[in-house]
Coordinates of C-alpha atoms in Angstrom, one line a residue:
Chain A
M1 CA 49.2 97.8 -65.6
R2 CA 47.3 101.1 -65.4
G3 CA 45.4 102.7 -67.9
E4 CA 43.0 105.4 -68.7
L5 CA 40.0 105.1 -70.8
A6 CA 37.8 108.2 -72.1
V7 CA 34.3 107.3 -72.4
A8 CA 31.0 109.1 -73.1
L9 CA 28.8 108.0 -69.9
S10 CA 25.2 108.3 -69.9
M11 CA 24.3 109.4 -66.5
R12 CA 21.2 108.9 -64.5
H13 CA 20.8 112.5 -63.0
A14 CA 23.5 114.5 -65.1
G15 CA 23.0 113.5 -69.1
V16 CA 25.9 112.4 -71.0
R17 CA 29.3 113.2 -69.8
Q18 CA 32.8 112.5 -71.1
V19 CA 34.5 111.0 -68.1
L20 CA 38.1 109.3 -67.9
L21 CA 38.0 105.7 -66.3
R22 CA 41.6 105.3 -64.5
Y23 CA 42.1 101.5 -63.9
E24 CA 44.6 99.3 -62.7
V25 CA 44.9 95.5 -63.4
Q26 CA 47.3 93.0 -61.8
G27 CA 47.5 89.2 -62.3
P28 CA 48.4 86.8 -65.1
A29 CA 46.9 87.5 -68.5
G30 CA 44.1 84.7 -68.8
A31 CA 43.4 84.0 -65.3
P32 CA 39.8 84.6 -64.1
V33 CA 39.1 88.1 -63.3
V34 CA 38.0 89.7 -59.9
F35 CA 36.7 93.3 -59.8
V36 CA 37.4 94.8 -56.5
A37 CA 35.5 97.9 -55.4
G38 CA 35.8 99.7 -52.1
G39 CA 34.3 102.6 -50.2
I40 CA 34.1 106.0 -51.6
S41 CA 37.8 106.8 -50.6
A42 CA 39.0 103.6 -52.3
H43 CA 40.8 103.8 -55.7
R44 CA 42.3 101.7 -58.4
H45 CA 45.5 100.7 -56.5
V46 CA 44.0 97.7 -54.5
S47 CA 47.5 96.3 -53.5
A48 CA 51.0 96.4 -53.8
S49 CA 52.7 94.9 -57.0
G50 CA 56.0 94.7 -58.8
A51 CA 54.9 97.6 -60.9
F52 CA 53.2 99.8 -58.3
P53 CA 55.1 98.8 -54.9
E54 CA 53.3 101.3 -52.7
Q55 CA 50.6 100.0 -50.4
G56 CA 47.1 99.6 -51.6
W57 CA 43.8 100.2 -49.7
A58 CA 43.2 96.7 -49.4
N59 CA 46.8 95.4 -49.3
A60 CA 46.1 92.5 -46.6
L61 CA 43.1 91.0 -48.8
V62 CA 44.8 91.1 -52.2
A63 CA 48.1 89.2 -51.7
A64 CA 50.1 86.2 -52.0
G65 CA 48.5 83.1 -50.3
R66 CA 45.3 84.9 -49.9
T67 CA 41.9 83.9 -51.7
L68 CA 42.3 86.9 -53.9
D69 CA 46.2 86.0 -54.9
P70 CA 47.3 88.1 -57.7
A71 CA 49.3 85.1 -58.9
R72 CA 46.0 83.1 -59.6
H73 CA 43.5 86.0 -60.5
R74 CA 43.5 89.1 -62.5
I75 CA 42.4 91.7 -60.1
L76 CA 40.8 94.8 -61.6
A77 CA 39.8 98.2 -59.9
F78 CA 39.3 101.6 -60.8
D79 CA 38.9 105.3 -59.5
Y80 CA 35.2 106.0 -59.2
V81 CA 33.6 108.4 -61.5
G82 CA 33.9 111.7 -59.7
A83 CA 36.9 110.6 -57.7
D84 CA 39.1 113.2 -59.5
G85 CA 36.7 116.1 -58.2
R86 CA 36.1 117.1 -62.0
L87 CA 32.6 115.9 -62.2
D88 CA 30.2 118.4 -60.2
A89 CA 26.9 116.5 -60.6
P90 CA 24.9 114.1 -59.0
I91 CA 26.3 110.8 -59.4
D92 CA 24.3 107.6 -59.2
T93 CA 25.5 104.1 -58.3
T94 CA 24.0 103.1 -61.6
D95 CA 26.6 105.4 -63.5
Q96 CA 29.4 103.6 -61.5
A97 CA 28.0 100.3 -62.5
D98 CA 27.7 101.3 -66.1
A99 CA 31.2 102.9 -66.3
I100 CA 32.4 99.4 -65.1
A101 CA 30.6 97.8 -67.9
L102 CA 32.3 100.3 -70.7
L103 CA 35.6 99.4 -68.8
L104 CA 35.2 95.7 -69.4
D105 CA 34.0 96.2 -73.0
A106 CA 37.3 97.9 -73.7
L107 CA 39.6 95.7 -71.8
E108 CA 37.6 92.5 -73.6
I109 CA 36.6 91.0 -70.5
D110 CA 33.4 89.3 -71.2
R111 CA 32.7 88.1 -67.7
L112 CA 34.0 88.3 -64.0
Q113 CA 34.5 85.3 -62.0
A114 CA 33.4 87.6 -59.3
F115 CA 32.6 91.3 -58.1
V116 CA 33.9 91.9 -54.4
G117 CA 32.3 95.2 -53.2
Y118 CA 32.6 96.7 -49.8
S119 CA 30.7 99.7 -48.7
Y120 CA 29.9 101.9 -51.6
G121 CA 31.8 99.1 -53.7
A122 CA 28.9 96.7 -52.6
M123 CA 26.2 99.0 -53.7
V124 CA 28.0 99.6 -57.0
G125 CA 28.3 95.7 -57.2
L126 CA 24.6 95.2 -56.6
Q127 CA 23.7 97.6 -59.5
F128 CA 26.4 96.1 -61.9
A129 CA 24.7 92.7 -61.0
A130 CA 21.2 94.1 -61.8
R131 CA 22.0 95.9 -64.9
H132 CA 24.9 93.8 -66.4
P133 CA 24.1 90.1 -65.3
A134 CA 25.8 88.5 -68.1
R135 CA 29.1 90.1 -67.1
L136 CA 29.6 88.5 -63.5
R137 CA 29.4 84.7 -62.1
R138 CA 29.0 86.0 -58.5
L139 CA 28.9 89.1 -56.4
V140 CA 30.3 89.4 -52.9
A141 CA 28.6 92.4 -51.2
V142 CA 30.0 93.4 -47.9
S143 CA 28.7 96.1 -45.7
G144 CA 26.4 97.5 -48.4
A145 CA 22.9 96.9 -49.1
H146 CA 20.1 97.8 -51.5
K147 CA 19.4 101.2 -50.0
P148 CA 21.1 103.5 -47.5
H149 CA 19.4 103.6 -43.8
P150 CA 17.8 106.9 -43.4
Y151 CA 19.8 107.5 -40.3
A152 CA 23.1 106.7 -42.0
S153 CA 21.9 109.4 -44.9
A154 CA 21.3 112.0 -41.9
W155 CA 24.6 111.4 -40.7
R156 CA 26.1 112.0 -44.5
A157 CA 23.9 114.8 -44.9
L158 CA 25.2 116.7 -42.0
Q159 CA 28.9 115.8 -43.0
R160 CA 28.3 117.7 -46.3
R161 CA 26.8 120.5 -44.3
A162 CA 30.3 120.8 -42.5
V163 CA 31.8 121.1 -46.0
A164 CA 29.4 123.8 -46.9
L165 CA 30.0 125.7 -43.6
G166 CA 33.8 125.6 -44.4
Q167 CA 33.3 126.5 -48.0
L168 CA 31.3 129.7 -46.8
Q169 CA 34.6 131.3 -45.6
C170 CA 37.0 129.6 -47.8
A171 CA 37.8 127.1 -45.1
D172 CA 37.1 124.1 -47.3
A173 CA 40.1 122.0 -45.7
Q174 CA 38.6 122.7 -42.2
G175 CA 35.1 121.8 -43.4
L176 CA 36.3 118.8 -45.2
A177 CA 38.4 117.5 -42.0
L178 CA 35.4 117.9 -39.9
A179 CA 33.1 115.9 -42.2
R180 CA 35.5 113.1 -42.2
Q181 CA 36.0 113.3 -38.6
F182 CA 32.3 112.6 -38.4
A183 CA 32.4 110.1 -41.0
M184 CA 35.1 108.2 -38.8
L185 CA 32.5 107.8 -36.0
S186 CA 30.2 106.1 -38.2
Y187 CA 33.0 103.8 -39.4
R188 CA 34.1 102.6 -36.3
T189 CA 32.4 101.7 -32.9
P190 CA 31.9 102.8 -29.3
E191 CA 33.5 99.7 -28.1
E192 CA 36.8 100.8 -30.2
F193 CA 36.7 104.0 -28.9
G194 CA 36.0 102.8 -25.3
E195 CA 39.3 100.8 -25.4
R196 CA 41.6 103.3 -27.3
F197 CA 40.4 106.6 -25.7
D198 CA 39.4 106.0 -22.2
S199 CA 41.3 108.6 -20.5
A200 CA 40.2 112.0 -19.0
P201 CA 40.0 115.3 -21.2
E202 CA 42.6 118.0 -20.8
I203 CA 42.0 121.7 -20.5
V204 CA 44.1 123.3 -23.1
N205 CA 44.0 127.1 -23.4
G206 CA 40.8 126.9 -21.4
R207 CA 39.1 124.6 -23.7
V208 CA 38.3 120.9 -23.1
R209 CA 40.2 118.7 -25.3
C210 CA 39.0 115.0 -25.4
A211 CA 41.1 111.9 -25.6
A212 CA 40.0 111.0 -29.3
E213 CA 40.9 114.5 -30.7
D214 CA 44.3 113.6 -31.7
Y215 CA 43.3 110.8 -33.5
L216 CA 40.5 112.7 -35.3
D217 CA 43.0 115.4 -36.2
A218 CA 45.2 113.0 -37.8
A219 CA 42.2 111.4 -39.7
G220 CA 41.0 114.5 -40.8
A221 CA 44.4 115.9 -42.2
Q222 CA 45.1 112.8 -43.9
Y223 CA 41.8 112.8 -45.7
V224 CA 42.1 116.3 -46.7
A225 CA 45.5 115.9 -48.3
R226 CA 44.2 113.2 -50.9
T227 CA 40.7 114.3 -51.3
P228 CA 39.1 116.9 -53.8
V229 CA 36.2 118.4 -51.9
T230 CA 33.7 118.3 -54.9
A231 CA 34.6 114.4 -54.9
Y232 CA 33.8 113.9 -51.5
L233 CA 30.5 115.7 -51.9
R234 CA 29.4 113.9 -54.9
L235 CA 30.4 110.5 -53.8
S236 CA 28.9 111.1 -50.5
E237 CA 25.6 112.0 -52.0
S238 CA 25.9 109.1 -54.3
I239 CA 25.5 106.7 -51.5
D240 CA 22.3 108.5 -50.6
L241 CA 21.1 108.3 -54.2
H242 CA 21.5 104.5 -54.3
R243 CA 18.4 102.6 -54.4
L244 CA 17.8 98.9 -56.0
D245 CA 15.1 96.2 -56.2
P246 CA 16.8 93.2 -55.0
A247 CA 14.6 91.1 -57.0
A248 CA 16.2 92.6 -60.3
V249 CA 19.6 91.1 -59.3
A250 CA 19.9 87.7 -61.1
V251 CA 23.2 86.5 -60.0
P252 CA 24.2 84.7 -56.9
V253 CA 25.0 87.2 -54.4
S254 CA 27.1 86.6 -51.0
V255 CA 26.0 89.3 -48.5
V256 CA 28.5 89.9 -45.8
A257 CA 27.1 92.1 -42.8
V258 CA 28.9 93.2 -39.7
E259 CA 27.0 93.2 -36.5
G260 CA 27.7 96.7 -34.8
D261 CA 28.0 98.4 -38.2
R262 CA 26.7 101.8 -37.4
L263 CA 25.9 102.6 -41.2
V264 CA 24.6 99.3 -42.4
P265 CA 22.2 97.7 -39.7
L266 CA 22.2 94.1 -39.7
A267 CA 18.4 94.3 -40.4
D268 CA 19.0 96.1 -44.0
S269 CA 21.4 93.2 -45.0
V270 CA 18.7 90.6 -43.7
N271 CA 16.1 92.5 -46.0
L272 CA 18.5 92.5 -49.0
V273 CA 18.8 88.8 -48.7
E274 CA 15.3 87.9 -48.4
G275 CA 14.6 90.1 -51.6
L276 CA 17.2 88.2 -53.4
H277 CA 15.1 85.2 -52.7
G278 CA 17.2 81.9 -53.4
R279 CA 20.0 83.9 -55.0
G280 CA 21.3 85.4 -51.8
Q281 CA 23.0 83.9 -48.9
L282 CA 24.2 86.0 -45.6
R283 CA 27.2 85.8 -43.5
V284 CA 27.4 87.7 -40.4
L285 CA 30.7 88.9 -38.6
R286 CA 31.1 90.6 -35.3
S287 CA 33.8 93.1 -35.0
P288 CA 34.7 96.0 -32.9
Y289 CA 35.7 97.8 -36.2
G290 CA 32.1 98.2 -37.3
H291 CA 31.9 99.4 -41.0
D292 CA 35.4 99.2 -41.3
A293 CA 35.7 95.5 -40.6
F294 CA 36.6 94.9 -44.2
L295 CA 39.8 96.6 -43.7
K296 CA 40.7 95.6 -40.2
E297 CA 39.4 91.9 -40.0
T298 CA 41.2 90.8 -42.9
D299 CA 42.0 87.2 -42.0
R300 CA 38.2 86.6 -41.3
I301 CA 37.1 88.4 -44.6
D302 CA 39.7 86.2 -46.3
L303 CA 38.0 83.0 -44.9
I304 CA 34.7 84.3 -46.1
L305 CA 36.1 85.1 -49.5
A306 CA 37.5 81.7 -49.5
A307 CA 34.4 79.9 -48.7
V308 CA 32.5 82.0 -51.2
L309 CA 34.7 81.9 -54.2
R310 CA 35.4 78.3 -53.8
G311 CA 32.0 77.5 -53.4
N312 CA 31.0 79.3 -56.5
G313 CA 33.6 77.5 -58.6
A314 CA 32.0 74.1 -57.5
A315 CA 28.6 75.2 -57.8
Q316 CA 28.7 77.0 -61.2
Chain B
M1 CA 7.6 131.0 -7.8
R2 CA 10.8 132.5 -9.6
G3 CA 13.9 134.0 -8.1
E4 CA 17.4 134.7 -8.6
L5 CA 20.2 134.3 -6.1
A6 CA 23.8 135.8 -6.5
V7 CA 26.4 133.5 -5.1
A8 CA 30.1 133.4 -5.0
L9 CA 30.7 129.7 -6.5
S10 CA 34.2 128.1 -6.0
M11 CA 34.6 126.3 -9.2
R12 CA 36.7 123.4 -10.0
H13 CA 38.6 124.7 -12.9
A14 CA 37.8 128.6 -12.9
G15 CA 38.4 130.0 -9.4
V16 CA 35.7 131.9 -7.6
R17 CA 33.0 133.4 -9.9
Q18 CA 30.0 135.4 -9.0
V19 CA 27.2 133.8 -10.8
L20 CA 23.6 134.2 -10.6
L21 CA 21.3 131.2 -9.8
R22 CA 17.9 131.4 -11.5
Y23 CA 15.3 129.0 -10.0
E24 CA 11.7 128.1 -10.1
V25 CA 9.7 126.3 -7.7
Q26 CA 6.2 125.2 -7.8
G27 CA 3.9 123.2 -5.4
P28 CA 2.6 123.5 -1.7
A29 CA 4.7 125.1 1.3
G30 CA 6.0 122.3 3.3
A31 CA 5.5 119.5 0.9
P32 CA 8.6 117.3 0.4
V33 CA 11.0 118.8 -2.3
V34 CA 12.3 117.0 -5.4
F35 CA 15.1 118.8 -7.3
V36 CA 14.6 118.1 -11.0
A37 CA 17.6 118.6 -13.5
G38 CA 17.7 117.6 -17.3
G39 CA 19.8 117.8 -20.2
I40 CA 22.1 120.8 -21.0
S41 CA 19.2 122.4 -22.9
A42 CA 16.9 122.1 -19.9
H43 CA 16.0 124.9 -17.5
R44 CA 14.3 126.1 -14.5
H45 CA 10.9 125.9 -16.2
V46 CA 10.1 122.2 -15.6
S47 CA 6.1 122.4 -16.3
A48 CA 3.3 124.6 -16.8
S49 CA 1.9 126.1 -13.6
G50 CA -0.8 128.8 -12.7
A51 CA 1.9 131.4 -12.2
F52 CA 3.7 130.3 -15.4
P53 CA 1.5 128.5 -17.7
E54 CA 3.9 128.1 -20.7
Q55 CA 4.9 124.4 -21.4
G56 CA 8.1 123.3 -19.5
W57 CA 10.6 120.8 -20.7
A58 CA 9.2 117.8 -18.7
N59 CA 5.6 119.0 -18.8
A60 CA 4.3 115.4 -19.2
L61 CA 6.3 114.1 -16.1
V62 CA 5.5 116.9 -13.7
A63 CA 1.7 117.2 -13.6
A64 CA -1.5 116.2 -11.9
G65 CA -1.7 112.6 -11.2
R66 CA 1.9 112.0 -12.1
T67 CA 4.3 110.8 -9.3
L68 CA 5.7 114.1 -9.7
D69 CA 2.5 115.7 -8.8
P70 CA 3.0 119.5 -7.9
A71 CA 0.2 119.4 -5.7
R72 CA 2.0 116.9 -3.6
H73 CA 5.6 117.8 -3.9
R74 CA 7.3 120.9 -4.2
I75 CA 9.2 121.0 -7.5
L76 CA 12.5 122.8 -7.6
A77 CA 14.8 123.3 -10.7
F78 CA 17.4 125.8 -11.8
D79 CA 19.1 127.1 -14.9
Y80 CA 22.5 125.6 -15.0
V81 CA 25.4 127.4 -14.0
G82 CA 26.5 128.8 -17.7
A83 CA 23.5 128.5 -19.3
D84 CA 23.1 132.4 -19.8
G85 CA 26.1 132.2 -21.9
R86 CA 28.1 134.7 -19.5
L87 CA 30.4 132.3 -18.0
D88 CA 33.1 131.6 -20.5
A89 CA 35.3 129.0 -18.7
P90 CA 35.4 125.4 -17.9
I91 CA 32.4 124.4 -15.8
D92 CA 32.6 121.0 -13.9
T93 CA 29.4 118.8 -12.7
T94 CA 30.7 119.5 -9.3
D95 CA 30.3 123.3 -9.7
Q96 CA 26.7 122.6 -10.6
A97 CA 26.3 120.3 -7.6
D98 CA 27.8 123.0 -5.4
A99 CA 25.6 125.6 -6.7
I100 CA 22.6 123.6 -5.9
A101 CA 23.7 123.2 -2.3
L102 CA 24.1 126.9 -2.0
L103 CA 20.6 127.4 -3.5
L104 CA 19.0 124.9 -0.8
D105 CA 20.8 126.9 1.8
A106 CA 19.1 130.1 0.5
L107 CA 15.8 128.6 0.4
E108 CA 16.2 127.0 3.6
I109 CA 15.7 123.4 2.3
D110 CA 17.4 120.8 4.5
R111 CA 17.1 117.8 2.6
L112 CA 15.3 116.7 -0.8
Q113 CA 13.0 113.9 -1.0
A114 CA 14.6 113.2 -4.2
F115 CA 17.0 114.4 -6.8
V116 CA 15.7 113.4 -10.3
G117 CA 18.3 113.9 -12.9
Y118 CA 18.1 112.9 -16.5
S119 CA 21.4 113.0 -19.0
Y120 CA 23.5 115.9 -17.9
G121 CA 21.2 116.2 -14.6
A122 CA 21.9 112.6 -13.8
M123 CA 25.7 113.5 -13.9
V124 CA 25.0 116.5 -11.7
G125 CA 22.9 114.7 -9.3
L126 CA 25.6 112.0 -8.9
Q127 CA 28.2 114.6 -7.9
F128 CA 25.5 116.3 -5.8
A129 CA 24.9 112.9 -3.8
A130 CA 28.7 112.6 -3.5
R131 CA 29.4 115.9 -2.2
H132 CA 26.0 116.8 -0.3
P133 CA 24.8 113.3 0.9
A134 CA 23.0 114.9 3.8
R135 CA 21.0 117.0 1.4
L136 CA 18.8 114.3 -0.4
R137 CA 17.3 111.1 0.7
R138 CA 17.4 109.3 -2.9
L139 CA 18.9 110.0 -6.3
V140 CA 17.1 109.0 -9.5
A141 CA 19.7 109.1 -12.4
V142 CA 18.4 108.5 -15.8
S143 CA 20.7 108.2 -18.9
G144 CA 23.7 109.4 -17.4
A145 CA 26.6 107.5 -15.7
H146 CA 29.8 108.4 -13.5
K147 CA 31.8 109.4 -16.8
P148 CA 31.2 110.1 -20.2
H149 CA 31.7 107.2 -22.8
P150 CA 34.7 108.2 -25.1
Y151 CA 32.8 107.7 -28.1
A152 CA 30.3 110.0 -26.9
S153 CA 32.9 112.4 -25.9
A154 CA 34.5 112.3 -29.5
W155 CA 31.0 113.0 -31.0
R156 CA 30.6 116.2 -28.7
A157 CA 34.0 117.4 -29.5
L158 CA 33.2 117.4 -33.0
Q159 CA 30.0 119.3 -32.4
R160 CA 32.2 121.8 -30.7
R161 CA 34.2 122.1 -34.0
A162 CA 31.4 122.7 -35.8
V163 CA 30.7 125.6 -33.7
A164 CA 34.3 126.7 -34.0
L165 CA 34.2 126.5 -37.7
G166 CA 31.0 128.7 -37.8
Q167 CA 32.7 131.2 -35.3
L168 CA 35.6 131.5 -37.9
Q169 CA 33.5 133.7 -40.1
C170 CA 31.0 135.0 -37.8
A171 CA 28.5 132.1 -38.8
D172 CA 27.8 131.4 -35.3
A173 CA 24.4 130.4 -36.0
Q174 CA 25.1 128.0 -38.8
G175 CA 27.9 126.3 -36.7
L176 CA 25.5 126.0 -33.5
A177 CA 22.7 124.8 -35.9
L178 CA 25.0 122.0 -37.3
A179 CA 26.2 121.1 -34.0
R180 CA 22.7 120.6 -32.6
Q181 CA 21.8 118.7 -35.7
F182 CA 24.7 116.1 -35.1
A183 CA 23.7 116.1 -31.4
M184 CA 20.2 115.1 -32.5
L185 CA 21.5 112.2 -34.2
S186 CA 23.0 111.1 -30.8
Y187 CA 20.1 111.6 -28.9
R188 CA 17.6 109.6 -31.1
T189 CA 18.1 106.2 -32.8
P190 CA 18.3 104.7 -36.3
E191 CA 15.1 103.0 -35.4
E192 CA 13.3 106.1 -35.2
F193 CA 14.9 107.6 -38.3
G194 CA 14.1 104.5 -40.1
E195 CA 10.6 104.8 -39.5
R196 CA 10.3 108.4 -40.1
F197 CA 12.5 109.3 -43.0
D198 CA 12.3 106.4 -45.3
S199 CA 11.8 108.0 -48.5
A200 CA 14.2 108.7 -51.3
P201 CA 16.3 111.6 -51.4
E202 CA 15.5 114.7 -53.7
I203 CA 17.8 116.5 -56.1
V204 CA 17.2 120.1 -55.2
N205 CA 19.3 122.8 -57.0
G206 CA 21.9 120.0 -58.3
R207 CA 22.2 118.8 -54.7
V208 CA 20.9 115.5 -52.9
R209 CA 18.6 116.3 -50.0
C210 CA 17.6 113.5 -47.8
A211 CA 14.4 112.9 -46.1
A212 CA 15.6 113.9 -42.7
E213 CA 17.0 117.5 -43.6
D214 CA 13.6 119.3 -42.9
Y215 CA 13.4 117.7 -39.5
L216 CA 17.3 118.4 -38.9
D217 CA 16.7 122.2 -40.3
A218 CA 14.0 122.5 -37.7
A219 CA 15.8 121.3 -34.8
G220 CA 18.8 123.5 -35.7
A221 CA 17.0 126.7 -35.9
Q222 CA 14.7 126.1 -32.6
Y223 CA 17.9 125.4 -30.9
V224 CA 19.6 128.4 -32.1
A225 CA 17.0 130.8 -31.1
R226 CA 17.3 129.9 -27.7
T227 CA 20.8 129.1 -26.9
P228 CA 23.7 131.3 -26.6
V229 CA 26.9 129.7 -28.5
T230 CA 29.2 130.1 -25.2
A231 CA 26.5 128.4 -23.1
Y232 CA 26.3 125.4 -25.5
L233 CA 30.2 125.1 -25.7
R234 CA 30.8 125.3 -21.9
L235 CA 28.1 123.0 -21.1
S236 CA 28.9 120.5 -23.7
E237 CA 32.5 120.6 -22.4
S238 CA 31.1 120.1 -19.0
I239 CA 29.6 116.7 -19.9
D240 CA 33.0 115.6 -21.0
L241 CA 34.7 116.9 -17.8
H242 CA 32.5 114.9 -15.6
R243 CA 34.2 112.2 -13.9
L244 CA 33.1 110.5 -10.3
D245 CA 34.0 107.4 -8.1
P246 CA 30.6 105.7 -7.6
A247 CA 32.0 104.5 -4.5
A248 CA 31.7 108.1 -3.0
V249 CA 28.1 108.2 -3.5
A250 CA 26.5 107.4 0.1
V251 CA 22.6 107.7 -0.7
P252 CA 20.4 105.1 -2.6
V253 CA 20.5 105.5 -6.3
S254 CA 18.1 104.6 -8.9
V255 CA 19.9 104.1 -12.2
V256 CA 17.5 104.2 -15.2
A257 CA 19.2 103.0 -18.5
V258 CA 17.9 102.9 -21.8
E259 CA 18.8 100.0 -24.0
G260 CA 19.9 101.6 -27.3
D261 CA 21.0 104.9 -26.0
R262 CA 23.8 105.9 -28.4
L263 CA 25.5 108.2 -25.7
V264 CA 25.3 106.2 -22.6
P265 CA 26.0 102.7 -23.3
L266 CA 24.2 100.0 -21.1
A267 CA 27.5 98.6 -20.0
D268 CA 28.4 102.1 -18.5
S269 CA 25.0 102.3 -16.3
V270 CA 25.9 98.7 -15.1
N271 CA 29.4 99.7 -14.1
L272 CA 27.9 102.8 -12.2
V273 CA 25.5 100.2 -10.4
E274 CA 28.4 97.8 -9.6
G275 CA 30.3 100.7 -8.2
L276 CA 27.4 101.7 -6.1
H277 CA 27.5 98.3 -4.5
G278 CA 24.5 98.0 -2.4
R279 CA 23.1 101.4 -3.0
G280 CA 22.5 101.1 -6.4
Q281 CA 19.7 99.6 -8.4
L282 CA 19.3 99.4 -12.3
R283 CA 16.2 99.6 -14.2
V284 CA 16.5 99.2 -17.8
L285 CA 14.1 100.7 -20.6
R286 CA 13.9 99.8 -24.2
S287 CA 12.9 102.6 -26.4
P288 CA 13.3 103.8 -29.9
Y289 CA 13.9 107.2 -28.7
G290 CA 17.3 106.1 -27.1
H291 CA 18.9 109.1 -25.0
D292 CA 15.6 111.1 -25.4
A293 CA 13.5 108.3 -23.8
F294 CA 13.3 110.2 -20.7
L295 CA 11.3 113.1 -22.6
K296 CA 9.3 110.8 -24.9
E297 CA 8.3 107.7 -22.6
T298 CA 6.8 109.4 -20.1
D299 CA 4.3 107.1 -19.0
R300 CA 7.1 104.3 -18.5
I301 CA 9.3 107.1 -16.8
D302 CA 6.6 107.8 -14.5
L303 CA 5.9 104.0 -13.5
I304 CA 9.7 103.8 -12.7
L305 CA 9.7 107.1 -10.6
A306 CA 6.4 105.7 -9.0
A307 CA 7.9 102.5 -8.0
V308 CA 11.3 104.4 -6.9
L309 CA 9.9 107.1 -4.9
R310 CA 7.1 104.9 -3.2
G311 CA 9.7 102.3 -2.4
N312 CA 11.9 105.1 -0.9
G313 CA 9.1 106.4 1.2
A314 CA 8.5 102.7 2.5
A315 CA 12.0 101.7 2.9
Q316 CA 13.3 104.8 4.7

């Protein structure tokens, strides 16, 4: 089922704004609800269903036979506030968390069995757990921490500058494509590039063209086709605004870190778990996919979700 | 002493071109000659001298009391072919190596005591050692290998796209500044950014501004002021064109790798040394400055140069 909910959202840096919350839910009524939130490019359509058969962004994780089996859970997700490109103002992760609470109110969901957040979704999940602890039993925070790493923030700031450079000359699409291409380097790893693109460059029209450029062209074009520039800018900023005291999180949190993640260093995940005191547990995955491991190492992520969510059921 | 030498250079991808080789040499006549070559932004002025008192790009390494003491060596360096921005054609590292050989001919230098190359200079040094083995006793190759890593090539290709995006609208300076800023992220490490820029972002004129942005602004402006766009583009390409069979290098090579270098992974330096068979030896440095360690960890680099160059003297 899909729906839209108009709400007045009191935002941290932008006053009260009227926003439309677009959500999708699948799974049997009465089943425990799991909220799933992904990176800034994710959306409410997590996985294919009878009603909406197109592939979702986490199709391999929310599926029959998986821990997040929509026959046994209600899977709820939404489009991030700002994802439609209509809100041109600073957006905080606390705003996303509060929007989710409003959505749960409207859907009459008292308490989530779990909030599973990846990347930006992990940051939003941490804010949700800190601000609305009665609304969830457990958080699974994958590849996201209590604050962005300064190096990753610098990387994103430069991506936003690429967009600004494009906008100077009404080449918005080129700017956004370049920003996305730079982002791809942060989502993946040298190991993967070394394996996939290890051929000599070519000279095309007097210019050097490297082996990865076809891939990067495709990644840029695909992203530009589906992403409003304003949405990209404001959600990218939102990652950098994110900041949270782990001690304020009062529910159990499973922190999943990927060794080799170029955006979220393992040390930051360790700091998060330390700050959570007894409420945090850390699981570390090593993957050539780095930050994108959640989307690519789906068998291993599913095993972690199984351990965490079953452990949750038993322990509470 | 500074000089200029007009030569006809037979280039790998661009035919025969008339180029001007600008060089600088300091130190006593008759002393053993060391050629010093740096990154693509380096130039002939390596260090301050009586004749040219302004700071050089490796001022802390070529100085009284250092291994590369200009009282005991003649230190020779040049501006890379293409650095003046007048040569708008693909430039290969073999072209740079051949240009150096022509320069040695003109200066009547039969044989270098050593070639010390850092980053691009290490690549050029490897080509020089492969193509002109009689012209040097030993190569010290710091933070450069026999081929670029595909991930690093992708990173540079995107920097060149930032320049191209700027050029679309005659915003060449903005494009070049952005390219340089992205390059800075590859030259340094998350550890350094984490220590220097760990404060919350600000909202300035409704936009998020991260802690590292002042630093990045300065880095971009400084670079744009001294670098022709064409020079940047062609020398950046040149790194990606670089490719060499280590087995073709017939002189002793000391390979210095920095653990944490985001452009030259340690594995590539190891592969280089393996390919050199008995002629290579590896020294590994760990530094929060990553690829820029050569310029920042000058005490430790000097110790390595001392061990290598003295060892060289004893062994040969």
